[in-house]
Amino acid sequence: MSYDRYKKIDKRRVIDSPKKAIAYVKAHSIKTRERMLFCLYLDDNLQPCFFDAYPDEMQMETATAQRDILRKAIQLGIEKVVIVTMLDLENSQVGDPLQDQYELVEALNVAGIEALDHVIMSPVGFMEATRSVLTSVKRSWRKVRRLPAPVAA
C-alpha cells in the first residue's frame, strides 16, 4: 500500500524539469521523511496524472513499491514517470542506498515505461540521475518532445 494512495492531482502544470518535479513533490506530499520514494505519473504532454509516495520501510525492504508503481502505470496507460527519492546522504546505511531505485528504473524500462528522470533530493540540494548515477535513464528533459494540446472541434 502506498503512503498517499494514488492522490489525484492538478493537471494544469507541466513537469518538464527536475526543479518542477521537486516543487510538485514538496507541494503535494503530506509529510516527507528522511528516506522516501515519490512517483509522478505523467501523460504524453508531461502533465501529471497521479502522484504516489512510499515510506522508507516499504521502499527499502520489499518490492511492493516497484509492483505498485508498475501496476498503476500499466492500468492508467502511462508511458512516462518521474521518480523522486528523498535521501539523507550523510546518514545513509552502508552500501549503495539507491540499489532499489536502480532496479525500479530497470523494471520500468523492461515494461516499456520510460523513466524520464530519477531526481535524488537531500537536505542540501538535489541531483539528477540522468547526469550522474543511473545510466538506464535514457533521455534528458530537453530531449522529451511534448505533444501539442488537442484542438476542440
Coordinates of C-alpha atoms in Angstrom, one line a residue:
M1 CA 0.0 0.0 0.0
S2 CA 1.3 3.4 -0.8
Y3 CA 1.5 6.3 1.6
D4 CA -0.8 8.7 -0.3
R5 CA -2.8 6.2 -2.2
Y6 CA -2.9 7.4 -5.8
K7 CA -3.6 11.0 -5.0
K8 CA -5.5 12.8 -7.8
I9 CA -3.6 15.9 -8.8
D10 CA -3.8 19.1 -10.7
K11 CA -3.3 18.5 -14.5
R12 CA -2.7 22.1 -15.5
R13 CA 1.0 22.1 -14.6
V14 CA 3.6 20.7 -16.9
I15 CA 6.5 18.8 -15.2
D16 CA 9.4 19.4 -17.6
S17 CA 12.4 19.9 -15.3
P18 CA 13.8 18.4 -12.1
K19 CA 13.1 21.6 -10.2
K20 CA 9.4 21.4 -11.2
A21 CA 9.3 17.8 -10.1
I22 CA 10.8 18.6 -6.7
A23 CA 8.4 21.6 -6.2
Y24 CA 5.5 19.4 -7.1
V25 CA 6.5 16.7 -4.6
K26 CA 7.0 19.3 -1.8
A27 CA 3.7 20.9 -2.5
H28 CA 1.7 17.7 -2.6
S29 CA 3.3 15.4 0.0
I30 CA 1.7 15.3 3.4
K31 CA 5.0 14.8 5.3
T32 CA 8.4 13.9 3.9
R33 CA 10.7 11.6 5.8
E34 CA 14.4 11.2 5.5
R35 CA 14.1 8.4 3.1
M36 CA 11.0 8.2 0.9
L37 CA 10.2 7.4 -2.7
F38 CA 7.8 9.5 -4.8
C39 CA 6.5 8.7 -8.2
L40 CA 4.9 11.2 -10.6
Y41 CA 2.9 9.6 -13.4
L42 CA 2.9 11.8 -16.5
D43 CA 0.8 11.8 -19.6
D44 CA 2.1 12.4 -23.1
N45 CA 2.0 16.2 -22.6
L46 CA 4.2 15.9 -19.4
Q47 CA 1.2 16.8 -17.3
P48 CA 0.8 14.9 -14.0
C49 CA -1.9 12.3 -13.8
F50 CA -1.2 10.8 -10.4
F51 CA 1.2 11.2 -7.5
D52 CA 2.3 8.5 -5.2
A53 CA 4.5 8.4 -2.1
Y54 CA 6.1 5.3 -0.5
P55 CA 7.5 5.3 3.1
D56 CA 11.0 4.1 3.9
E57 CA 10.1 0.7 5.2
M58 CA 8.2 -0.3 2.1
Q59 CA 10.6 1.1 -0.5
M60 CA 13.8 -0.3 1.1
E61 CA 12.8 -3.7 2.3
T62 CA 10.3 -5.1 -0.2
A63 CA 9.5 -4.9 -3.9
T64 CA 6.0 -3.7 -3.1
A65 CA 6.7 -0.2 -4.3
Q66 CA 8.0 -1.5 -7.6
R67 CA 4.9 -3.6 -8.1
D68 CA 2.6 -0.8 -7.2
I69 CA 4.3 1.7 -9.5
L70 CA 4.3 -0.7 -12.4
R71 CA 0.7 -1.8 -11.8
K72 CA -0.6 1.7 -11.6
A73 CA 1.3 2.9 -14.7
I74 CA 0.0 -0.1 -16.8
Q75 CA -3.6 0.4 -15.5
L76 CA -3.5 4.1 -16.5
G77 CA -1.7 3.5 -19.8
I78 CA 1.1 5.8 -18.6
E79 CA 4.3 5.7 -20.6
K80 CA 6.3 8.3 -18.6
V81 CA 7.2 8.5 -14.9
V82 CA 9.5 10.6 -12.8
I83 CA 11.0 9.1 -9.7
V84 CA 12.0 11.4 -6.8
T85 CA 13.9 9.9 -3.9
M86 CA 14.5 11.8 -0.7
L87 CA 17.7 10.7 1.0
D88 CA 19.8 11.8 3.9
L89 CA 23.1 11.0 2.2
E90 CA 25.2 11.9 5.2
N91 CA 23.4 9.3 7.4
S92 CA 22.8 6.6 4.8
Q93 CA 23.4 3.0 5.6
V94 CA 26.5 1.1 4.4
G95 CA 26.3 0.1 0.8
D96 CA 24.5 1.7 -2.1
P97 CA 21.4 3.5 -0.8
L98 CA 20.0 3.7 -4.4
Q99 CA 20.1 0.0 -5.3
D100 CA 16.3 -0.5 -5.1
Q101 CA 15.8 2.6 -7.3
Y102 CA 18.3 1.2 -9.9
E103 CA 16.2 -2.0 -10.0
L104 CA 12.9 0.0 -10.2
V105 CA 14.1 2.0 -13.3
E106 CA 15.3 -1.2 -14.9
A107 CA 11.9 -2.8 -14.3
L108 CA 10.1 0.2 -15.8
N109 CA 12.3 0.1 -18.9
V110 CA 11.6 -3.6 -19.3
A111 CA 7.8 -2.9 -19.1
G112 CA 8.1 -0.2 -21.8
I113 CA 7.5 2.7 -19.3
E114 CA 10.0 5.5 -19.7
A115 CA 11.7 6.9 -16.6
L116 CA 12.2 10.5 -17.6
D117 CA 14.4 11.2 -14.6
H118 CA 15.3 10.0 -11.2
V119 CA 15.8 13.0 -9.0
I120 CA 17.6 12.5 -5.7
M121 CA 16.7 15.1 -3.1
S122 CA 18.8 15.7 0.0
P123 CA 18.8 18.4 2.7
V124 CA 21.5 20.3 0.8
G125 CA 20.0 20.2 -2.7
F126 CA 19.2 17.7 -5.5
M127 CA 21.0 15.7 -8.1
E128 CA 19.7 14.5 -11.5
A129 CA 20.4 10.8 -12.0
T130 CA 20.3 11.3 -15.8
R131 CA 23.6 13.2 -15.5
S132 CA 25.3 11.1 -12.9
V133 CA 24.3 7.8 -11.4
L134 CA 21.6 6.0 -13.4
T135 CA 22.7 5.0 -16.9
S136 CA 19.4 3.3 -17.6
V137 CA 17.5 6.6 -17.7
K138 CA 17.8 7.2 -21.4
R139 CA 16.7 10.7 -22.1
S140 CA 17.1 14.1 -20.5
W141 CA 14.3 16.6 -20.1
R142 CA 15.4 18.6 -23.0
K143 CA 15.0 15.7 -25.5
V144 CA 11.4 14.9 -24.4
R145 CA 9.0 16.2 -27.0
R146 CA 5.7 17.5 -25.7
L147 CA 2.7 16.8 -27.9
P148 CA 0.6 19.7 -28.9
A149 CA -2.7 20.2 -27.0
P150 CA -5.7 18.7 -28.7
V151 CA -7.8 21.2 -30.7
A152 CA -11.5 21.3 -29.9
A153 CA -13.7 20.7 -33.0

